[in-house]
Every structure is written in C-alpha cells, then in structure tokens.
Short mmCIF file of C-alpha atoms and ligand atoms in Angstrom, two decimals:
data_model
loop_
_atom_site.label_atom_id
_atom_site.label_comp_id
_atom_site.label_asym_id
_atom_site.label_seq_id
_atom_site.Cartn_x
_atom_site.Cartn_y
_atom_site.Cartn_z
CA MET A 1 0.00 0.00 0.00
CA ASN A 2 3.08 2.13 0.22
CA VAL A 3 2.68 3.47 -3.30
CA GLU A 4 4.06 6.84 -4.38
CA PRO A 5 1.55 8.78 -6.51
CA THR A 6 2.56 9.11 -10.17
CA LYS A 7 2.10 12.25 -12.28
CA ALA A 8 -0.96 10.65 -13.87
CA ASP A 9 -2.45 10.07 -10.41
CA ASN A 10 -1.95 13.71 -9.54
CA LEU A 11 -4.10 14.75 -12.51
CA VAL A 12 -7.02 12.71 -11.16
CA LEU A 13 -9.30 14.56 -8.77
CA ARG A 14 -8.78 13.05 -5.34
CA ARG A 15 -11.82 11.87 -3.41
CA LYS A 16 -12.42 13.31 0.04
CA VAL A 17 -12.60 11.37 3.26
CA HIS A 18 -13.97 12.65 6.58
CA ILE A 19 -12.88 10.61 9.61
CA GLU A 20 -14.46 10.65 13.08
CA THR A 21 -12.44 8.81 15.73
CA TRP A 22 -13.93 7.90 19.10
CA GLY A 23 -12.27 6.35 22.12
CA CYS A 24 -8.67 5.61 22.85
CA GLN A 25 -5.33 6.54 21.31
CA MET A 26 -5.19 3.13 19.65
CA ASN A 27 -8.19 4.17 17.61
CA VAL A 28 -6.38 7.40 16.65
CA ALA A 29 -3.43 5.32 15.42
CA ASP A 30 -5.81 2.97 13.55
CA SER A 31 -7.51 5.96 11.91
CA GLU A 32 -4.13 7.27 10.77
CA ARG A 33 -3.27 3.87 9.33
CA MET A 34 -6.58 3.79 7.42
CA LEU A 35 -5.96 7.34 6.18
CA SER A 36 -2.59 6.20 4.86
CA LEU A 37 -4.27 3.33 2.99
CA LEU A 38 -6.86 5.68 1.57
CA GLU A 39 -4.26 8.26 0.49
CA ALA A 40 -2.55 5.55 -1.50
CA ASN A 41 -5.92 4.90 -3.14
CA ASN A 42 -6.58 8.45 -4.30
CA TYR A 43 -8.36 9.86 -1.25
CA GLU A 44 -7.42 12.93 0.78
CA LEU A 45 -8.56 14.14 4.17
CA THR A 46 -11.14 16.92 4.12
CA ALA A 47 -11.32 19.51 6.86
CA SER A 48 -14.71 20.73 5.63
CA GLY A 49 -16.86 18.25 7.54
CA PRO A 50 -18.93 15.26 6.45
CA GLU A 51 -20.93 17.28 3.89
CA ALA A 52 -17.78 17.71 1.77
CA ALA A 53 -16.82 14.01 1.86
CA ASP A 54 -17.12 11.16 -0.63
CA LEU A 55 -16.39 8.73 2.19
CA ILE A 56 -17.27 9.11 5.87
CA LEU A 57 -15.40 6.83 8.24
CA LEU A 58 -16.62 6.33 11.81
CA ASN A 59 -13.95 4.63 13.92
CA THR A 60 -15.94 3.53 16.95
CA CYS A 61 -15.28 2.63 20.59
CA HIS A 62 -17.05 0.00 22.68
CA ILE A 63 -15.58 0.77 26.08
CA ARG A 64 -18.45 2.91 27.36
CA GLU A 65 -22.07 1.91 27.86
CA LYS A 66 -24.59 2.34 25.05
CA ALA A 67 -21.81 2.29 22.42
CA ARG A 68 -24.07 0.89 19.71
CA HIS A 69 -26.78 3.43 20.52
CA LYS A 70 -24.30 6.29 20.05
CA VAL A 71 -23.13 4.91 16.71
CA LEU A 72 -26.68 4.45 15.46
CA SER A 73 -27.60 7.96 16.51
CA ARG A 74 -24.62 9.40 14.59
CA LEU A 75 -25.46 7.23 11.57
CA GLY A 76 -28.99 8.69 11.62
CA VAL A 77 -27.52 12.20 11.23
CA LEU A 78 -25.09 11.09 8.49
CA ASP A 79 -27.89 9.34 6.61
CA ARG A 80 -29.53 12.72 6.04
CA ILE A 81 -26.33 13.87 4.28
CA LYS A 82 -26.18 10.61 2.31
CA SER A 83 -29.76 10.98 1.10
CA LYS A 84 -28.79 14.29 -0.55
CA LYS A 85 -25.51 12.98 -1.98
CA PRO A 86 -25.80 9.74 -3.94
CA GLY A 87 -22.44 8.00 -4.13
CA LEU A 88 -21.40 9.02 -0.63
CA LYS A 89 -20.07 5.96 1.21
CA ILE A 90 -20.18 5.35 4.96
CA ALA A 91 -17.69 3.00 6.62
CA VAL A 92 -17.97 1.92 10.27
CA THR A 93 -14.80 0.55 11.81
CA GLY A 94 -13.46 -0.13 15.30
CA CYS A 95 -14.73 -2.07 18.30
CA VAL A 96 -18.49 -1.56 17.79
CA ALA A 97 -18.10 -2.92 14.25
CA GLN A 98 -16.32 -5.96 15.65
CA ALA A 99 -18.76 -6.51 18.53
CA ASP A 100 -21.99 -6.06 16.53
CA GLY A 101 -20.90 -7.22 13.07
CA LYS A 102 -23.69 -7.70 10.51
CA LYS A 103 -26.32 -6.97 13.16
CA LEU A 104 -25.28 -3.32 12.91
CA ILE A 105 -25.93 -3.31 9.16
CA GLU A 106 -29.41 -4.76 9.75
CA LEU A 107 -30.09 -1.81 12.05
CA ALA A 108 -28.37 0.74 9.80
CA PRO A 109 -28.44 -0.33 6.15
CA GLN A 110 -26.80 2.96 5.15
CA ILE A 111 -23.46 1.39 6.20
CA ASP A 112 -21.49 0.54 3.04
CA VAL A 113 -18.43 -1.00 4.69
CA LEU A 114 -18.03 -2.50 8.16
CA ILE A 115 -14.59 -3.48 9.47
CA GLY A 116 -13.35 -4.77 12.82
CA PRO A 117 -10.02 -3.50 14.22
CA GLY A 118 -8.22 -6.68 13.15
CA LYS A 119 -9.09 -6.09 9.48
CA ILE A 120 -8.45 -2.40 8.84
CA ASP A 121 -5.81 -3.17 6.21
CA GLU A 122 -8.65 -4.50 4.06
CA LEU A 123 -10.42 -1.11 3.81
CA PRO A 124 -9.48 -0.40 0.14
CA ARG A 125 -10.48 -3.90 -0.94
CA LEU A 126 -13.84 -3.63 0.82
CA LEU A 127 -14.58 -0.23 -0.71
CA GLU A 128 -13.88 -1.73 -4.11
CA GLU A 129 -16.08 -4.74 -3.32
CA ARG A 130 -18.93 -2.45 -2.25
CA GLU A 131 -18.55 -0.50 -5.51
CA GLN A 132 -18.70 -3.64 -7.62
CA THR A 133 -21.43 -5.59 -5.82
CA GLY A 134 -23.65 -2.80 -4.53
CA VAL A 135 -23.93 -4.76 -1.29
CA SER A 136 -22.47 -3.76 2.08
CA ALA A 137 -18.98 -5.25 2.49
CA VAL A 138 -17.99 -6.73 5.87
CA ALA A 139 -14.74 -7.94 7.43
CA THR A 140 -14.54 -8.75 11.12
CA GLY A 141 -12.57 -11.20 13.23
CA PHE A 142 -8.86 -11.66 13.67
CA ASP A 143 -6.06 -13.35 11.77
CA ARG A 144 -4.43 -15.90 14.02
CA HIS A 145 -1.68 -16.93 11.64
CA LYS A 146 0.47 -13.82 11.50
CA ASP A 147 4.06 -15.03 11.54
CA GLU A 148 7.38 -13.52 12.61
CA HIS A 149 7.85 -12.01 9.17
CA GLY A 150 4.96 -9.62 9.73
CA ASP A 151 2.46 -11.41 7.48
CA ARG A 152 -0.94 -10.08 8.52
CA GLY A 153 -2.60 -12.95 6.77
CA ALA A 154 -5.36 -10.89 5.15
CA GLU A 155 -6.51 -13.44 2.62
CA HIS A 156 -7.60 -11.14 -0.16
CA SER A 157 -5.98 -7.93 0.98
CA THR A 158 -5.00 -5.47 -1.69
CA ILE A 159 -2.02 -4.33 0.37
CA SER A 160 1.47 -5.18 -0.77
CA ASP A 161 3.92 -7.22 1.33
CA GLU A 162 5.83 -4.03 2.15
CA PRO A 163 5.03 -2.74 5.63
CA MET A 164 3.18 0.57 5.53
CA ILE A 165 5.30 3.12 7.30
CA HIS A 166 4.25 6.50 5.85
CA ILE A 167 1.47 7.22 8.31
CA PRO A 168 -0.05 10.73 8.08
CA SER A 169 -1.41 12.50 11.15
CA ILE A 170 -5.18 12.43 11.48
CA SER A 171 -5.28 16.20 11.89
CA GLY A 172 -3.74 16.60 8.43
CA LYS A 173 -0.95 18.79 9.97
CA PRO A 174 2.45 18.03 11.52
CA GLU A 175 1.99 16.90 15.13
CA VAL A 176 4.51 17.00 17.98
CA ASN A 177 3.25 13.80 19.59
CA ARG A 178 2.31 10.78 17.55
CA PHE A 179 0.91 7.39 18.47
CA VAL A 180 2.18 4.07 17.15
CA ASN A 181 0.33 0.78 17.63
CA ILE A 182 2.91 -1.88 18.46
CA ILE A 183 0.65 -4.75 19.54
CA GLN A 184 -3.01 -5.51 18.89
CA GLY A 185 -5.28 -7.45 21.20
CA CYS A 186 -4.90 -8.99 24.63
CA ASN A 187 -4.57 -12.54 25.96
CA ASN A 188 -5.51 -11.78 29.54
CA PHE A 189 -9.30 -11.90 29.82
CA CYS A 190 -9.69 -9.77 32.95
CA THR A 191 -13.24 -10.57 34.00
CA PHE A 192 -14.59 -7.02 33.48
CA CYS A 193 -12.97 -6.28 30.12
CA VAL A 194 -14.36 -6.58 26.63
CA VAL A 195 -11.06 -5.93 24.83
CA PRO A 196 -10.07 -9.56 24.12
CA PHE A 197 -13.46 -9.96 22.41
CA THR A 198 -13.27 -6.77 20.34
CA ARG A 199 -9.52 -6.68 19.60
CA GLY A 200 -8.67 -10.40 19.60
CA ARG A 201 -5.46 -12.07 20.78
CA GLU A 202 -2.06 -10.43 20.90
CA ILE A 203 -0.36 -9.78 17.58
CA SER A 204 2.89 -7.77 17.69
CA ARG A 205 4.45 -5.83 14.86
CA PRO A 206 8.14 -6.47 14.11
CA ILE A 207 10.63 -3.98 15.60
CA PRO A 208 12.13 -2.86 12.23
CA GLU A 209 8.66 -1.94 10.92
CA ILE A 210 7.87 0.11 14.06
CA VAL A 211 11.26 1.84 13.92
CA LYS A 212 10.73 2.84 10.27
CA GLU A 213 7.29 4.19 11.06
CA VAL A 214 8.70 6.28 13.92
CA GLU A 215 11.53 7.57 11.69
CA TYR A 216 8.93 8.74 9.18
CA MET A 217 6.90 10.49 11.91
CA VAL A 218 10.04 12.23 13.18
CA SER A 219 10.79 13.39 9.61
CA GLN A 220 7.29 14.96 9.68
CA GLY A 221 7.95 16.91 12.90
CA ALA A 222 7.10 14.45 15.69
CA LYS A 223 9.12 14.78 18.90
CA GLU A 224 7.22 12.59 21.32
CA ILE A 225 6.29 9.02 20.39
CA THR A 226 3.73 7.04 22.38
CA LEU A 227 3.85 3.28 21.82
CA LEU A 228 0.40 1.75 22.16
CA GLY A 229 -1.14 -1.59 22.93
CA GLN A 230 -3.71 -3.08 25.29
CA ASN A 231 -0.81 -4.75 27.05
CA VAL A 232 2.49 -3.30 25.81
CA ASN A 233 4.56 -5.22 28.37
CA SER A 234 3.81 -8.48 26.61
CA TYR A 235 4.92 -7.01 23.29
CA GLY A 236 6.74 -9.57 21.14
CA LEU A 237 5.90 -12.68 23.18
CA ASP A 238 3.81 -13.95 20.25
CA LEU A 239 6.82 -13.43 17.96
CA LEU A 240 8.97 -15.43 20.40
CA GLY A 241 6.27 -18.10 20.82
CA ARG A 242 6.18 -17.87 24.61
CA ASP A 243 3.65 -16.81 27.27
CA ASP A 244 5.85 -15.17 29.88
CA VAL A 245 8.15 -12.15 29.70
CA PRO A 246 11.86 -13.18 29.73
CA ALA A 247 13.89 -12.14 32.79
CA ASP A 248 15.79 -9.50 30.77
CA GLY A 249 12.54 -7.67 29.99
CA GLY A 250 12.22 -9.30 26.56
CA PRO A 251 11.26 -7.70 23.25
CA PHE A 252 9.48 -4.71 24.80
CA VAL A 253 12.68 -3.51 26.48
CA GLU A 254 14.52 -4.08 23.19
CA LEU A 255 11.91 -2.05 21.31
CA LEU A 256 12.02 0.83 23.81
CA LYS A 257 15.80 1.03 23.48
CA ALA A 258 15.57 1.00 19.67
CA VAL A 259 12.95 3.78 19.56
CA SER A 260 14.51 5.99 22.21
CA ASP A 261 17.93 5.72 20.53
CA LEU A 262 16.54 7.22 17.30
CA PRO A 263 17.85 10.70 16.50
CA GLY A 264 15.11 13.33 16.61
CA VAL A 265 12.98 11.47 19.16
CA ASP A 266 12.89 13.62 22.30
CA ARG A 267 10.47 11.60 24.42
CA VAL A 268 9.10 8.07 24.36
CA ARG A 269 6.01 7.07 26.28
CA PHE A 270 3.97 3.88 26.30
CA THR A 271 0.57 2.69 27.35
CA THR A 272 -1.03 0.48 28.56
CA SER A 273 1.15 -1.53 30.94
CA ASN A 274 -0.11 -4.57 32.78
CA PRO A 275 1.60 -4.93 36.19
CA HIS A 276 1.58 -8.71 35.77
CA ASP A 277 4.06 -8.47 32.88
CA PHE A 278 6.03 -5.52 34.24
CA THR A 279 9.69 -6.44 34.83
CA LYS A 280 12.55 -4.96 36.86
CA PRO A 281 14.70 -4.40 33.73
CA LEU A 282 11.85 -2.31 32.32
CA ALA A 283 11.79 -0.20 35.49
CA GLU A 284 15.59 0.20 35.31
CA LEU A 285 15.38 1.38 31.72
CA PHE A 286 13.84 4.62 33.01
CA SER A 287 17.14 5.52 34.67
CA SER A 288 19.41 4.53 31.74
CA HIS A 289 17.14 6.04 29.03
CA PRO A 290 16.03 9.51 30.14
CA LYS A 291 13.90 9.98 27.01
CA LEU A 292 11.37 7.71 28.75
CA GLY A 293 10.72 10.64 31.09
CA ARG A 294 9.68 10.49 34.72
CA TYR A 295 6.16 9.14 34.34
CA ILE A 296 4.36 5.84 33.85
CA HIS A 297 0.73 4.72 33.70
CA LEU A 298 0.43 1.40 35.54
CA PRO A 299 -3.21 0.31 35.89
CA VAL A 300 -3.96 -1.68 39.05
CA GLN A 301 -7.81 -1.50 38.99
CA ALA A 302 -8.29 -2.32 42.73
CA GLY A 303 -6.38 -2.28 46.02
CA HIS A 304 -7.41 -5.57 47.61
CA ASP A 305 -6.20 -9.05 46.74
CA ARG A 306 -9.69 -10.56 46.86
CA THR A 307 -11.01 -8.07 44.31
CA LEU A 308 -7.92 -8.46 42.14
CA GLU A 309 -8.38 -12.21 42.14
CA ARG A 310 -12.02 -11.94 41.04
CA MET A 311 -10.94 -9.46 38.37
CA LYS A 312 -8.36 -12.07 37.25
CA ARG A 313 -5.62 -9.47 37.21
CA LYS A 314 -2.90 -12.05 38.03
CA VAL A 315 -1.20 -9.66 40.46
CA THR A 316 -1.46 -9.03 44.21
CA VAL A 317 -1.26 -5.68 46.01
CA GLU A 318 2.18 -6.70 47.31
CA GLU A 319 3.40 -7.49 43.79
CA TYR A 320 2.04 -4.19 42.51
CA MET A 321 3.86 -2.32 45.31
CA GLN A 322 7.04 -4.19 44.39
CA ARG A 323 6.82 -2.76 40.86
CA ILE A 324 6.31 0.72 42.32
CA LYS A 325 9.48 0.20 44.37
CA TRP A 326 11.46 -0.90 41.29
CA LEU A 327 10.35 2.27 39.53
CA ARG A 328 11.04 4.61 42.44
CA ASP A 329 14.43 2.97 43.10
CA ALA A 330 15.29 3.58 39.43
CA VAL A 331 13.88 7.13 39.28
CA PRO A 332 13.14 8.73 42.67
CA GLY A 333 9.99 10.83 42.42
CA ILE A 334 8.75 9.21 39.21
CA ALA A 335 5.09 10.14 38.64
CA ILE A 336 2.70 7.21 38.47
CA SER A 337 -0.92 7.16 37.37
CA THR A 338 -3.38 4.28 37.39
CA ASP A 339 -6.89 3.04 36.55
CA LEU A 340 -9.28 2.14 39.36
CA ILE A 341 -12.71 0.52 39.27
CA VAL A 342 -15.12 0.87 42.20
CA GLY A 343 -18.16 -1.28 42.84
CA PHE A 344 -16.80 -4.40 41.15
CA PRO A 345 -19.23 -7.30 41.90
CA GLY A 346 -18.80 -8.44 45.48
CA GLU A 347 -16.57 -5.50 46.50
CA THR A 348 -16.97 -5.14 50.29
CA GLU A 349 -16.37 -1.95 52.29
CA GLU A 350 -13.13 -3.50 53.50
CA GLU A 351 -11.98 -4.19 49.95
CA PHE A 352 -12.88 -0.66 48.90
CA GLU A 353 -10.89 0.71 51.85
CA GLY A 354 -7.95 -1.33 50.54
CA THR A 355 -8.15 0.72 47.35
CA LEU A 356 -8.12 3.95 49.38
CA ARG A 357 -5.08 2.69 51.30
CA LEU A 358 -3.31 1.89 48.04
CA ILE A 359 -3.92 5.43 46.76
CA GLU A 360 -2.36 6.82 49.94
CA ALA A 361 0.58 4.41 49.77
CA VAL A 362 1.50 5.08 46.14
CA ARG A 363 0.42 8.74 45.94
CA PHE A 364 -0.57 8.55 42.29
CA SER A 365 -0.09 11.72 40.28
CA PHE A 366 -3.60 11.18 38.88
CA ILE A 367 -6.08 8.35 38.30
CA TYR A 368 -8.70 7.32 35.79
CA SER A 369 -11.57 6.15 38.00
CA PHE A 370 -14.68 4.27 36.93
CA LYS A 371 -17.79 2.74 38.40
CA TYR A 372 -17.99 -0.89 37.38
CA SER A 373 -20.52 -1.46 34.61
CA PRO A 374 -21.21 -4.85 33.06
CA ARG A 375 -19.95 -5.53 29.54
CA LYS A 376 -21.81 -8.11 27.50
CA GLY A 377 -19.89 -11.36 27.11
CA THR A 378 -17.47 -10.76 30.00
CA ALA A 379 -17.30 -13.11 33.00
CA ALA A 380 -18.10 -10.48 35.65
CA THR A 381 -21.60 -9.90 34.21
CA ARG A 382 -22.44 -13.37 35.56
CA PHE A 383 -21.16 -12.66 39.09
CA LEU A 384 -24.10 -12.71 41.48
CA ASP A 385 -23.35 -9.97 43.99
CA GLN A 386 -23.60 -6.86 41.80
CA ILE A 387 -23.18 -3.62 43.78
CA PRO A 388 -26.10 -1.14 43.92
CA GLU A 389 -25.60 2.08 42.00
CA ASP A 390 -25.83 4.37 45.06
CA ILE A 391 -22.94 2.51 46.74
CA LYS A 392 -20.84 2.77 43.58
CA GLU A 393 -21.56 6.52 43.46
CA ARG A 394 -20.53 6.99 47.08
CA ARG A 395 -17.32 5.02 46.66
CA LEU A 396 -16.38 6.83 43.47
CA ALA A 397 -16.88 10.22 45.16
CA ALA A 398 -14.73 9.20 48.16
CA LEU A 399 -12.00 7.84 45.90
CA ASN A 400 -11.90 10.96 43.74
CA GLN A 401 -11.91 13.25 46.76
CA LEU A 402 -8.84 11.53 48.19
CA GLN A 403 -7.03 11.47 44.85
CA ASP A 404 -7.84 15.12 44.06
CA LYS A 405 -6.17 16.14 47.32
CA ILE A 406 -3.02 14.15 46.48
CA THR A 407 -2.96 15.37 42.86
CA LEU A 408 -3.09 18.98 44.06
CA GLU A 409 -0.39 18.43 46.71
CA LEU A 410 1.96 16.86 44.15
CA ALA A 411 1.30 19.60 41.60
CA LEU A 412 1.92 22.40 44.10
CA ALA A 413 5.16 20.71 45.18
CA ASP A 414 6.48 21.61 41.71
CA VAL A 415 5.98 25.36 42.31
CA GLY A 416 9.34 27.16 42.31
CA SER A 417 11.14 24.40 40.42
CA VAL A 418 12.39 24.53 36.82
CA LYS A 419 11.00 21.83 34.50
CA HIS A 420 11.95 20.93 30.96
CA VAL A 421 8.66 21.29 29.13
CA LEU A 422 7.93 19.86 25.68
CA PHE A 423 5.48 22.25 24.02
CA VAL A 424 2.80 20.56 22.00
CA PHE A 425 0.25 23.15 20.81
CA ASN A 426 -1.09 26.62 21.44
CA SER A 427 -4.49 27.12 22.96
CA LYS A 428 -7.22 27.90 20.46
CA LYS A 429 -9.34 29.60 23.12
CA GLU A 430 -6.54 31.72 24.58
CA PRO A 431 -4.19 33.13 21.94
CA GLY A 432 -0.58 33.30 23.15
CA VAL A 433 -0.98 30.45 25.64
CA TRP A 434 1.19 27.41 24.89
CA ILE A 435 0.47 23.99 26.33
CA GLY A 436 3.26 21.56 27.12
CA LYS A 437 4.11 18.62 29.34
CA THR A 438 6.78 18.14 31.99
CA PRO A 439 8.78 14.87 32.07
CA GLU A 440 6.29 13.89 34.83
CA PHE A 441 3.43 14.30 32.31
CA ARG A 442 1.98 17.34 34.06
CA VAL A 443 0.32 19.90 31.82
CA VAL A 444 1.99 23.33 31.85
CA ARG A 445 0.58 26.56 30.44
CA VAL A 446 2.98 29.31 29.39
CA HIS A 447 2.38 32.73 27.78
CA SER A 448 4.62 33.36 24.78
CA SER A 449 4.33 35.14 21.45
CA ALA A 450 7.02 32.86 19.95
CA ASP A 451 6.32 29.59 18.16
CA LEU A 452 7.13 26.95 20.78
CA ALA A 453 5.69 23.88 19.03
CA GLY A 454 8.01 20.88 19.35
CA LYS A 455 10.54 22.72 21.51
CA THR A 456 11.70 21.48 24.89
CA LEU A 457 12.47 24.52 27.06
CA PRO A 458 13.17 25.24 30.73
CA VAL A 459 10.13 26.65 32.50
CA LYS A 460 9.89 28.01 36.03
CA ILE A 461 6.68 26.74 37.64
CA MET A 462 4.83 29.67 39.22
CA GLY A 463 1.58 28.04 40.36
CA GLY A 464 -1.23 25.79 39.28
CA ASN A 465 -4.08 23.55 40.26
CA LYS A 466 -4.84 19.85 39.99
CA THR A 467 -5.32 19.96 36.22
CA ALA A 468 -2.49 22.25 35.05
CA LEU A 469 0.60 24.13 36.17
CA VAL A 470 1.38 27.68 35.12
CA GLY A 471 4.93 28.67 34.27
CA GLU A 472 7.29 31.21 32.76
CA LEU A 473 10.02 30.52 30.24
CA VAL A 474 13.49 30.72 31.77
CA HIS A 475 15.71 32.89 29.59
S1 SF4 B 501 -5.06 -6.68 30.46
FE1 SF4 B 501 -6.17 -4.81 29.97
S2 SF4 B 501 -6.96 -5.09 27.89
FE2 SF4 B 501 -6.35 -7.11 28.63
S3 SF4 B 501 -8.24 -8.00 29.47
FE3 SF4 B 501 -7.16 -7.00 31.19
S4 SF4 B 501 -8.00 -4.90 31.28
FE4 SF4 B 501 -8.57 -5.78 29.28
#
C-alpha cells in the first residue's frame, strides 16, 4: 500500500474522506493507518466536515455503555447527508463494528463498509467490493496466523507485502506527539474487560517496521512518540512463541531502546502496561534512558487481593507495590498514574478501603476512576453480587476526593522548580498560551508570542491547580 503517486495520479481529482475517531489513542493510530491506505488509493482528508466528503469513516469505541446506541444515533444524522448525496459511502470501523458485526448493518443499512479493528488493512479492498457488488462489504474477526515475518494474513488484501510506514497525522498537519500501535489485542481476559473480544489475541508488529514508522513520523515533525497496545509489556511474546516475559525484559525492552535511541525522538512514552508483565529491567530502563521521562501509567484496577483475584488481574497488592518500588528505586519521584474501578461485583467496604489505602501508599499523580458497569460477554456480568448504583456513586466520590487532594499536593510541590517542558500546541481559546508537558506528564501553560511547538524549554513553575501548572520561560 506504500505506493508513491505518479504524475498521472496527480491529474485525477482526489476523493475526500472525513474521519471521526472515538475512544482511545489506539483508535487514533488505527484511523491514521486507514488514512494512509486511503491516500494511497486516491483519497485525501477533508477539513470541511462530512458534507464535503465522498467517504465518511466512523472509527468507533465500545468501552463505554450504550456504544451501539451512540453509533446508530450518529449514523442517523449522516444518513440525512447521504440521502442528498448519492455515491457518498459510509464505513464503520473499530470495536463496535467488531462486537456487533452484521447486526449493525441490519439496524443501519446505510453502512457501506463494516470493518473490525483486526481487518483495517482491508479497507481499500472492501470499498472496491462495495462498488462492484452494490452490497455492504464486511470484514470482522482476527487473523491468528500472522508469523514472525509480519504477514498479517489478510486473505484477499489489496495491500502489498511491504510494511506501511508513511502514516499521516489524522489532523492533516504536523503533530509534535504521535501514536504508534505496536501490539493488537490482549490474551488476559480480565473478568470485566471486553477488549479480548473486540480486539482479539495479541499480535505484535516487528521492531524494524515500528522503527521505520517512527523515523517517518520524526521526519514529519514528531518529537514525542507514544507506543500503544492493550498490554504493551507483553509485546513480542507472540513473535517469540512464549507466554511469559523473559527475565531480561524481553522484546518490549529491546523495542524501547531502539525507539529511544533514534535521532530526533525527544520523548518516548507507552501505554497500557499490565503490572503482571512488568519487569525490573523495564523499570531500570527509566534511569538509563532519560527519554522515557519520569512518568508511567500502571493500571492496578483495585487495592485488595480478593477483588484483584475476582478481576483475574494475576497480580497481588504486594506485587504491585514491588513494581512501584522498582520504579522509584530507578527514578526517585517518578510520577505514576493508574486506573481504578469501584463497585466491582462483590466488593466489600473492607476491599474498597484497601483501594483507598493503596492510593495513599502510592500517591498517584492522577487516576482514571470508573464505576464498574457490566460488559456483554465478560465473565463479571455473571457474578451474582452486583453492587447497587448508590454505593458505587458513594465510593467513586470518596475515591476521587482523596485522589484530588493528592494530585493537588503533588502539583503544588512543583511550584518554584524549573521543569523541561515539551510544548505541544497553542491554545485555540486563549491566543498566546502554549500547552506543554513536563517529564512527569503534568500539563503546563505558558504565555509566549514565539512559536514553541516541538521545543523542549526550561520553565519556572509559578503556580497551578490539579489539572495544570502555570509557568514562565526561563531565559
Ligand atoms: S489486560 Fe487490559 S486489555 Fe487485557 S483484558 Fe485486562 S484490562 Fe482488558
């Protein structure tokens, strides 16, 4: 698919694609990959909204409740545009497409192409199929037989054997931070999580392909690279044909070294880590490779062993705290964030208090907190002792109150210090205000009339609140 346009191609009017991406950063990276495929097939991104498009692509997310309802409601709006513009195609991709499959087309026949996340490389072929047959084209499911040579196994894919590395940004402009999917799927089956059903089993991309993609992004202005996967710590185990991470940290440590050694890359981040697969060599890499910064997101989900066992997280509180110690021994003061679920089926007051104790023990820089909600097909939906909504609400409020206090204390502790801030963009609402991130992943706002995009500059922190710090450039 990595085809350079010829002069003849340039004379042909390019078709317009409008892309709407919902959900996580992995979906952003998938949208960029699909845009790259489309660009090689004579499409270009339009910034003029869905009305200007020949193809509308909805890349959907299934993580929140009523995901299908939201997609159907958006499709209803887009159908009004389609009724006035014959020839307009609508493609639905992402996790809702995978979870609902053909059922979604029965509910919304205006869908021309439906693709699950494991089949996005087939987008051009499916558009062609739709054109020729006049019938909605569908590809869901996952290829199990990808081998160590990077064969994605798409049976009738129109893509070439060359890995696709020229990935444009979804905004259509150079971006300071870019996202790269390194591993698809998850083998863990935590009892609350729908990901293994919507994204399939783990399939890693080869290191040379990832490195080339990052090099291209850097040539387009990227400075910060975020490596993505549902479980990045188990990256490459499928390529090695083993289930556990080797004692030296394995392929993920190797990949991090390769990416952070690339010239032009200023910062490397990764998400999401599973504590079960988190190794000491990975923690130690933070001290030997400063481009990894002083921040990590390490989701624990709960602070009591009984809850963790029912969640099937394969880690105890003690083991989680051991990983925190590895990190803080390697980089004193490293900022750590996490995900927490309250009201998981059967969660007692004592178990919930364990989560509060964990927050106090770790002093997370921030958390993503959720009330448990059942996801169709997951094991926890069948657990008997579901927690009433009012108890979930109360626990969530208590959790957030405690964390907000810690977040503010940690942020204010930065006041008076000088931080090296990577500036990412300027605020649209407040002209002259630049937004950047410290190595600890804290947001910093700075007034400047200069163009700071992509620059890492020393900033004196003058104040702030729990969401952002305010600073001045140090001259
Ligand atoms: S490790 Fe993460 S993605 Fe995988 S099942 Fe558990 S929560 Fe879901």
